[in-house]
Short mmCIF file of C-alpha atoms in Angstrom, two decimals:
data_model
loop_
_atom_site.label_atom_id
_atom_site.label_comp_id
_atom_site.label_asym_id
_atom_site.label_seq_id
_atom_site.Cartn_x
_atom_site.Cartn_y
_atom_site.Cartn_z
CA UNK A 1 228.45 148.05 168.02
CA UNK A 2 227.16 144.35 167.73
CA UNK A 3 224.28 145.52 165.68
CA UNK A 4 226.86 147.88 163.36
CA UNK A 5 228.87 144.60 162.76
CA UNK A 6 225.83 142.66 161.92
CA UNK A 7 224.47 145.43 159.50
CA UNK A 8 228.35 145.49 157.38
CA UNK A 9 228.01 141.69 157.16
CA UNK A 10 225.25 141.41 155.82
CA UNK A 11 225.49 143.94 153.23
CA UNK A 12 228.57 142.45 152.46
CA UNK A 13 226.63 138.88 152.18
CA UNK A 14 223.93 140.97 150.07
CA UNK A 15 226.56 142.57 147.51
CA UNK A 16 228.06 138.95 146.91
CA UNK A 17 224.42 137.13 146.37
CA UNK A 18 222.23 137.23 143.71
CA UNK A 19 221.11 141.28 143.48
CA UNK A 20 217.18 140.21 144.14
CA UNK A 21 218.26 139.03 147.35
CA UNK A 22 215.88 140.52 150.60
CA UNK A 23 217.48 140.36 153.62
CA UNK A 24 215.13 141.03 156.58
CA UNK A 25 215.61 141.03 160.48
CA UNK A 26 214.34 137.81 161.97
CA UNK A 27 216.32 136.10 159.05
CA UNK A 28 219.18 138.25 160.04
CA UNK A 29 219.19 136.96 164.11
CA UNK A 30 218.99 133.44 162.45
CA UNK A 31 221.62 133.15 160.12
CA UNK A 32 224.17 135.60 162.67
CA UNK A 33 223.89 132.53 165.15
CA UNK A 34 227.43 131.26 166.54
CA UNK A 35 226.31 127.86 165.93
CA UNK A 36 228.66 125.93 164.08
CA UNK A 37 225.94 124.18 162.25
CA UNK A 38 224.76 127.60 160.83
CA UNK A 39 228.05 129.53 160.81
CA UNK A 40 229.93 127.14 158.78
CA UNK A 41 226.90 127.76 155.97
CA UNK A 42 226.96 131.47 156.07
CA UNK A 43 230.71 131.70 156.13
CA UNK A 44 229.95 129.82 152.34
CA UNK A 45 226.81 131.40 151.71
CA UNK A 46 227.23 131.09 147.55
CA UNK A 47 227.53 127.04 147.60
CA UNK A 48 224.91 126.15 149.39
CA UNK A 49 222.23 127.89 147.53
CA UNK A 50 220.06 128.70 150.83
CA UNK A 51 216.37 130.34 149.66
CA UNK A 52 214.04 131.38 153.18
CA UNK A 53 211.09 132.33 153.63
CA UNK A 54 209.55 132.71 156.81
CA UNK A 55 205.76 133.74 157.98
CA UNK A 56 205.43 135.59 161.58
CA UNK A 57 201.65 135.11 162.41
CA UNK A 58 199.76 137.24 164.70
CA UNK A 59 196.05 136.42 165.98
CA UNK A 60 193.87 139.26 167.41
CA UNK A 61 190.62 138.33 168.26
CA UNK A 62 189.13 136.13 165.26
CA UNK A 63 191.89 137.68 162.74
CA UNK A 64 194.92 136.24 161.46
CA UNK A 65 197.71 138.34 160.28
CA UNK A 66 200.64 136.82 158.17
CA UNK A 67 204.09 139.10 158.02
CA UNK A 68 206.20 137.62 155.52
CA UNK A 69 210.59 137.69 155.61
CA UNK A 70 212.85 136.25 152.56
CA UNK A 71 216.24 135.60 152.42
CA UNK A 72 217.95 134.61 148.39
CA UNK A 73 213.92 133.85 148.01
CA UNK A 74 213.88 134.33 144.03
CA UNK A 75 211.82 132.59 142.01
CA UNK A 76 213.45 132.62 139.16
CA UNK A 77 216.68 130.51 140.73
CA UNK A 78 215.81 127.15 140.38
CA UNK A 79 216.36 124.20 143.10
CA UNK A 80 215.10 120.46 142.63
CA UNK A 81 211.74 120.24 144.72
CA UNK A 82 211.87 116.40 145.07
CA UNK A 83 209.34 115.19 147.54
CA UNK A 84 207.54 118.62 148.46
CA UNK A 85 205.53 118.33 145.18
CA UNK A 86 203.83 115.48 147.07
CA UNK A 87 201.90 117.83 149.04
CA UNK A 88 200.14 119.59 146.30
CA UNK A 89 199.19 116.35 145.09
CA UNK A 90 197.80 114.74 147.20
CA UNK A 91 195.48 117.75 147.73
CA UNK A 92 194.58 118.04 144.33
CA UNK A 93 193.63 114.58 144.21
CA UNK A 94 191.32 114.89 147.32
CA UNK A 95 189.62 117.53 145.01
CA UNK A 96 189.31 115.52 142.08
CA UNK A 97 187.96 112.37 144.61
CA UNK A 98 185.10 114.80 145.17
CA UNK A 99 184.22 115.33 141.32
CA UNK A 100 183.67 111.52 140.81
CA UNK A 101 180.60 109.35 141.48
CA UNK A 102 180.71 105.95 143.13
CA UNK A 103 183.89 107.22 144.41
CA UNK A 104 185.79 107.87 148.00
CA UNK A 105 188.95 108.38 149.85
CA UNK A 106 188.50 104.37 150.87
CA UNK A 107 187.49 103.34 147.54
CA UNK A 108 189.70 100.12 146.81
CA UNK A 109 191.61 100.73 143.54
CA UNK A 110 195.28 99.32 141.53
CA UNK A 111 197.07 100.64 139.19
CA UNK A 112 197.21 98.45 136.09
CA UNK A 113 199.71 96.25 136.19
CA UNK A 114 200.49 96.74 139.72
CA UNK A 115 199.80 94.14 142.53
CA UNK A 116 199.16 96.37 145.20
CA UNK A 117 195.46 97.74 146.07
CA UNK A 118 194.89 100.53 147.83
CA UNK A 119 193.03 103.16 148.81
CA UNK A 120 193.36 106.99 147.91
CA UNK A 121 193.81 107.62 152.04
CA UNK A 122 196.24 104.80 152.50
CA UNK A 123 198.59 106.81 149.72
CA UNK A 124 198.17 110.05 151.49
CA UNK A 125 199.08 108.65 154.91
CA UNK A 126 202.58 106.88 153.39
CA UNK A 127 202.91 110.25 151.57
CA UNK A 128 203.79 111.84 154.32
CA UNK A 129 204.60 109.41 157.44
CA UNK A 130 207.62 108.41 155.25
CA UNK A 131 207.43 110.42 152.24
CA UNK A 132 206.62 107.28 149.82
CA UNK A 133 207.27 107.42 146.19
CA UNK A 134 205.37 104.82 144.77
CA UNK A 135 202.51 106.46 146.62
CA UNK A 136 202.47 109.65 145.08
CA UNK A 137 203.17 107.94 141.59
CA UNK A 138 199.82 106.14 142.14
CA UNK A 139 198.41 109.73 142.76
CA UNK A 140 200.56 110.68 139.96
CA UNK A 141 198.55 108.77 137.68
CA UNK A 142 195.49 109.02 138.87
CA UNK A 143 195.78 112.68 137.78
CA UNK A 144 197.95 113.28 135.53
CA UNK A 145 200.36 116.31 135.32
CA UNK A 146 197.95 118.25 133.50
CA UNK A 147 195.10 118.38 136.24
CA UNK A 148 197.76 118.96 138.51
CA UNK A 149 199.30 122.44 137.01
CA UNK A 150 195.70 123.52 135.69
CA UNK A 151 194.23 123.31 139.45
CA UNK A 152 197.03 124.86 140.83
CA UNK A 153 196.71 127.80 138.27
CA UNK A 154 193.45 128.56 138.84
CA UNK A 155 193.81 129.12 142.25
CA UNK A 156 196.79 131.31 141.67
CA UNK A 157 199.73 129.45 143.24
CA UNK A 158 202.39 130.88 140.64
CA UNK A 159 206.40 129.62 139.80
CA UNK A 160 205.48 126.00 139.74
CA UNK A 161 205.11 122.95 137.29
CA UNK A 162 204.78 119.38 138.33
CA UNK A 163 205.87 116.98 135.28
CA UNK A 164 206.90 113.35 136.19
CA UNK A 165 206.29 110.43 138.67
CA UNK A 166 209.51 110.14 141.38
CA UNK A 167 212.28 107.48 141.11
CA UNK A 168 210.71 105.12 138.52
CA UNK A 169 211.72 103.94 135.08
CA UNK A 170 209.51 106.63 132.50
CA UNK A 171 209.31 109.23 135.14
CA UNK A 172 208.45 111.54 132.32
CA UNK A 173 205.95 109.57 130.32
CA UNK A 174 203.16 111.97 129.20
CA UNK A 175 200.73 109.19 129.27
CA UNK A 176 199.22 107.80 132.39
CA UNK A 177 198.33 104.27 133.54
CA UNK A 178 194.66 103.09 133.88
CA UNK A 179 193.01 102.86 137.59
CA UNK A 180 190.93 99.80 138.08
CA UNK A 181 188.92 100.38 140.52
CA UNK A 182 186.65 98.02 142.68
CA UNK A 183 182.73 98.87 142.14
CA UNK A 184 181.75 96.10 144.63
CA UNK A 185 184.15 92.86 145.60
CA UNK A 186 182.83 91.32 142.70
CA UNK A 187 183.14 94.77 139.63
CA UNK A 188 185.40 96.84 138.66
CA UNK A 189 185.54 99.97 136.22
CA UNK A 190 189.05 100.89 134.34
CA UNK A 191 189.88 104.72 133.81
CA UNK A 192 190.95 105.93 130.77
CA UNK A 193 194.21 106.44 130.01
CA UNK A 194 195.13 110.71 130.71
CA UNK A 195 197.39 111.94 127.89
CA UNK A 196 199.32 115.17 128.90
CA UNK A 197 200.91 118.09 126.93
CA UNK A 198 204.93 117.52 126.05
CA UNK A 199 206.75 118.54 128.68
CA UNK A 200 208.67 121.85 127.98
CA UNK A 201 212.06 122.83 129.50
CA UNK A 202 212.22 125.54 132.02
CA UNK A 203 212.85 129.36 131.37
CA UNK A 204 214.59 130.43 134.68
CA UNK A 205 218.24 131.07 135.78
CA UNK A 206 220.41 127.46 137.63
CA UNK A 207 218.92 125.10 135.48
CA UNK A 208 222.10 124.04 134.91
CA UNK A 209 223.92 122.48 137.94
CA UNK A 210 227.12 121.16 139.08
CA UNK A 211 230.34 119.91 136.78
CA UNK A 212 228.90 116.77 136.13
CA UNK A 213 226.70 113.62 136.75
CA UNK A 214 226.26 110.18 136.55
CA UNK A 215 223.32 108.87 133.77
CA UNK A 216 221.06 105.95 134.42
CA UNK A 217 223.59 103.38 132.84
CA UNK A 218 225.87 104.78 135.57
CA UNK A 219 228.13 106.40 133.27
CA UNK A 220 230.28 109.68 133.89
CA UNK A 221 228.70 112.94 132.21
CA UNK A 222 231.68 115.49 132.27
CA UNK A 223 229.16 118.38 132.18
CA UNK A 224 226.84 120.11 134.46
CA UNK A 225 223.49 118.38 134.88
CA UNK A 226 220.66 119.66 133.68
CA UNK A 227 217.16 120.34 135.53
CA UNK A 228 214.81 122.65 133.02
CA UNK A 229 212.77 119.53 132.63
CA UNK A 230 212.29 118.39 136.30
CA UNK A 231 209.61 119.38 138.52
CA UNK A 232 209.35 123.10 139.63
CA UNK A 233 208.19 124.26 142.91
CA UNK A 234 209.52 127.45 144.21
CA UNK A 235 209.79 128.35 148.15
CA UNK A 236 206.97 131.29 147.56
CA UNK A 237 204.43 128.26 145.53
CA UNK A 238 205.43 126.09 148.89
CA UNK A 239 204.51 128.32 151.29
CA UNK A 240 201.42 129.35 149.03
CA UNK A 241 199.91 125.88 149.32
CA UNK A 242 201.08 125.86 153.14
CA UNK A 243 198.86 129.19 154.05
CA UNK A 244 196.20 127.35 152.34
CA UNK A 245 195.70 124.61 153.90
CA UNK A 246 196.74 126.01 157.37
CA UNK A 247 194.52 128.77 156.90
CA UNK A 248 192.26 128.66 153.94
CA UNK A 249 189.67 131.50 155.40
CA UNK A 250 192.25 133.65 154.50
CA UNK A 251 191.96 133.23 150.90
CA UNK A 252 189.53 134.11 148.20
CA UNK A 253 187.13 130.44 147.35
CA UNK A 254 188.57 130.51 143.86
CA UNK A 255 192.08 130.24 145.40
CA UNK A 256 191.22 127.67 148.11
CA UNK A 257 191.62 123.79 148.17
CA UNK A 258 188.16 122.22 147.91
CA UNK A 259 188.12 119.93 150.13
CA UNK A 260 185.69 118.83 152.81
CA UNK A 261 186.02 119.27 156.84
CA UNK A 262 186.81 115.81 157.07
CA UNK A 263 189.30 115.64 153.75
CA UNK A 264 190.98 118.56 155.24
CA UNK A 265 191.23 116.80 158.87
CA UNK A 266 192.85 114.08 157.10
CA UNK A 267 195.46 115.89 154.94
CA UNK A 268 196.61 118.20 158.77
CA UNK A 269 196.14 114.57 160.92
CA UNK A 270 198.44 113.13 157.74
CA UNK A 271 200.84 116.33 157.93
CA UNK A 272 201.37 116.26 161.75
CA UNK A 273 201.69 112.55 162.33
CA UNK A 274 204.96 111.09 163.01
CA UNK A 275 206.26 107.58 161.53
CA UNK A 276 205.08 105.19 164.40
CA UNK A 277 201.50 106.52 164.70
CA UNK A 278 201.23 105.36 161.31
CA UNK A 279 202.27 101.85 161.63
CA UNK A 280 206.53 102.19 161.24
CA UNK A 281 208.06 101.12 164.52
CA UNK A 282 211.17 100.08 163.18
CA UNK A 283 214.43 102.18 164.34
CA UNK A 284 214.65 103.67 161.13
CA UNK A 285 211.43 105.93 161.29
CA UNK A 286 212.14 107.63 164.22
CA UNK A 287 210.27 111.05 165.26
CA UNK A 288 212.28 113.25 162.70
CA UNK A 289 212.77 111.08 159.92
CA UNK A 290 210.68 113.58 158.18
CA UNK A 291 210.93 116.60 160.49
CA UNK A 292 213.65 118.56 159.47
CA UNK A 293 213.18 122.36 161.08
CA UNK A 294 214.19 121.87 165.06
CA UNK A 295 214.36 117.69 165.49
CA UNK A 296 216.06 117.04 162.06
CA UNK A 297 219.38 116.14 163.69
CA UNK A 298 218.26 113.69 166.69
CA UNK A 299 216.36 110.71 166.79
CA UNK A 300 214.74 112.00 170.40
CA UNK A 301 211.31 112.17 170.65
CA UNK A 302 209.52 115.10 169.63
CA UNK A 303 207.54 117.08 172.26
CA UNK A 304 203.64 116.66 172.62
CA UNK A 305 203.07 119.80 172.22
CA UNK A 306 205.24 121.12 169.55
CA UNK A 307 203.06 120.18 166.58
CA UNK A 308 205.02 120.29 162.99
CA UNK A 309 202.39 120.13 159.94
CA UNK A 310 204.97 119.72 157.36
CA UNK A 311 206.44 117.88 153.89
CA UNK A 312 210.28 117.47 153.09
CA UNK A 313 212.09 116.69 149.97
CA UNK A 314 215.69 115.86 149.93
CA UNK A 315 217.45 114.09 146.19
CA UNK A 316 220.26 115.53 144.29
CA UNK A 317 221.77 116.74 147.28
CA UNK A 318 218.98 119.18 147.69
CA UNK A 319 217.14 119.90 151.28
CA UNK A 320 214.04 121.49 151.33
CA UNK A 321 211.04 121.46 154.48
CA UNK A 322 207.92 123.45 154.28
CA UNK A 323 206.65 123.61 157.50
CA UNK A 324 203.95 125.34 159.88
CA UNK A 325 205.22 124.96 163.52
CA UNK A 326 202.47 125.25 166.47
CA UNK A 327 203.61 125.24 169.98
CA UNK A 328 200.51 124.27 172.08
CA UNK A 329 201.76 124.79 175.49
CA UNK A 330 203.23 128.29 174.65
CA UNK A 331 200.73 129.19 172.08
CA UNK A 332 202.18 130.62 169.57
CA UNK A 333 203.24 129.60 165.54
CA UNK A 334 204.97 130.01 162.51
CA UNK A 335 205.91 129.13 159.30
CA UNK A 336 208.98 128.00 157.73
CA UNK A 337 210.19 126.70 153.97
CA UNK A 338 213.81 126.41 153.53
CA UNK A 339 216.11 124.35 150.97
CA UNK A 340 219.79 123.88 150.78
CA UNK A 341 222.05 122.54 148.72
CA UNK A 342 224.59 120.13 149.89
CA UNK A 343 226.91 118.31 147.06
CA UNK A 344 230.54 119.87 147.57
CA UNK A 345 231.81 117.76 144.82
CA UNK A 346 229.90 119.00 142.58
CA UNK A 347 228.88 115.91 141.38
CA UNK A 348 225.63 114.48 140.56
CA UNK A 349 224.04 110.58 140.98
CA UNK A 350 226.99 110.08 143.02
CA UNK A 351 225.21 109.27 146.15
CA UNK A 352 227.88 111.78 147.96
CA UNK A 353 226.28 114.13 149.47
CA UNK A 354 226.85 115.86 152.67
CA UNK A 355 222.59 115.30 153.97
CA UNK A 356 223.50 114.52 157.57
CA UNK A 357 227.17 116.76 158.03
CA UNK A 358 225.58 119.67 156.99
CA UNK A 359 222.30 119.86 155.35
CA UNK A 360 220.03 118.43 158.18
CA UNK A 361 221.88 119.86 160.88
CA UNK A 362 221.75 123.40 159.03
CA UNK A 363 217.83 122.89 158.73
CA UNK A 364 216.69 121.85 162.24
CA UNK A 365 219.32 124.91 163.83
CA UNK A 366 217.21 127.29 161.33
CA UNK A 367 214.45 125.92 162.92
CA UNK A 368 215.14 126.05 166.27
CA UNK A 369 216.47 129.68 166.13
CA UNK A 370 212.88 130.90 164.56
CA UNK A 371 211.28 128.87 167.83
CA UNK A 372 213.72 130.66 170.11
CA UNK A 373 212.99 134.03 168.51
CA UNK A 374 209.00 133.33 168.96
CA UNK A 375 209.05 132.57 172.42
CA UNK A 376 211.23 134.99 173.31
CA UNK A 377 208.82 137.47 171.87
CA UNK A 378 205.55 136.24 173.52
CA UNK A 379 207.84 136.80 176.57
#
């Protein structure tokens, strides 16, 4: 009978979703969860905007098998990536470290104009210990949005387009900044300025969001907001570069990162790490200030031997993790990309949106349920 029930609801979910919606069993068990921090999502399934996709992996003896389960998953419906294009970068500019002479991952560099030097491995760390924006900008640059779409082409990640540096005057400037980069203490060598093709706006479906926004001079927009010339980076491109650098013997060279043994070491260690075995000890980078799936809604510490190799974005009242989940002690894994939208105003730039009341909690129950469901099944 319980099973019956579960089967009407979610057809009746299915009929009133988008009609490319896949609905698939372990997704099923997840979202029927009494827990008000899922219910009260499902029970309003069309505002929130969930898209799921989740990877059940199976090892026997040196083999790796991926089975894949979606849920709204649709390429074509667009959501606001925000930080999760930071992962692709910062790969992408590993590879392009490896194309230049004279050059490393602890080369000392600046941007021009800016007073900070650093290295390419101090960005990546910040990247992802706190999710820094002025770090991948100085990536951003260093590549420019045309490398960055061109690499990820060729190695056939598909339904994604990275355009513009993250909350910074010019975000969209098609022209990048100069490196000046350190030779020896005493020389340094400027880059050339990269200048990239116009940006052009997006062909898909929910460009168009909301009933209106507020503009950079912090004035009211009485219409919806639009997106179609944002970054792009769909759940099935996030899990794409995911399996990649989780697993990259599972893919063709052509479509693999190149990176080294120790630049890929460095990206997982990077992934993994939590905020104070970086450096941030203050209260506000606690375990999960970048975990969502599982530990997104306490500030406990995280378990030794749950292992989360991951990279969130959250802006515009969007959600979104990308995670592979490894449970050492009980051997087993998984991965998980999920986004959300939270803003039930409506309202863009606002600065009101329900992150911690729903989003977060929704995310690390999602999680938690998938862990539940894998350990009961290595039972």
């Amino acid at each position: 009978m319980k099973q019956l029930l579960l089967f009407i609801f979610f057809s009746s979910l299915f009929s009133s979703c988008h009609k490319e919606v896949q609905i698939t069993k372990p997704i099923q068990q997840a979202l029927a969860s009494k827990k008000t921090s899922i219910k009260r999502v499902v029970d309003s399934i069309n505002k929130y905007q969930i898209q799921i996709k989740y990877t059940r992996i199976t090892k026997r003896n040196d083999s790796v098998f991926f089975k894949d389960y979606n849920f709204q998953n649709n390429p074509n419906n667009y959501f606001y990536p925000a930080s999760t294009v930071k992962l692709p970068v910062a790969l992408i500019a590993l590879e392009k470290v490896n194309r230049i002479d004279n050059f490393n991952i602890d080369t000392i560099f600046y941007i021009e104009g800016d007073s900070i030097e650093t290295t390419i491995a101090n960005e990546i760390s910040k990247i992802f210990a706190i999710s820094d924006n002025e770090a991948y900008n100085r990536l951003f640059e260093f590549l420019g949005q045309d490398e960055i779409n061109f690499q990820l082409k060729k190695k056939e990640i598909k339904n994604v387009r990275i355009c513009h540096r993250l909350s910074t005057i010019d975000a969209e400037n098609i022209t990048t900044t100069p490196l000046v980069i350190y030779i020896n203490d005493s020389t340094t060598q400027l880059t050339e300025r990269i200048i990239n093709k116009p940006i052009k706006p997006l062909s898909i479906e929910n460009t168009l969001k909301g009933r209106g926004y507020f503009d950079e001079d912090d004035t009211f927009i009485n219409e919806p907001i639009d997106f179609s010339l944002k970054n792009y980076y769909s759940i099935n491109a996030q899990h794409e570069v995911l399996k990649r650098v989780i697993f990259p013997e599972k893919f063709k060279k052509e479509e693999q990162f190149n990176l080294s043994n120790t630049q890929r070491e460095i990206i997982l260690k990077a992934m993994s790490s939590l905020p104070k075995d970086t450096g941030y000890t203050s209260d506000e980078y606690y375990d999960s200030y970048v975990k969502f799936f599982m530990f997104g809604d306490s500030k406990e510490a995280i378990p030794n031997h749950i292992k989360i190799y991951n990279k969130v974005g959250y802006a515009y009242g969007t959600l979104t993790d990308c995670a592979y989940i490894n449970d050492t002690k009980n051997n087993f894994e998984f991965l998980l990309t999920a986004t959300i939208l939270v803003n039930k105003n409506e309202i863009f730039n606002d600065n009101t949106y329900e992150y911690d009341s729903i989003g977060i909690p929704f995310l690390a129950t999602l999680g938690a349920e998938f862990y539940n469901q894998e350990l009961e099944r290595i039972k």
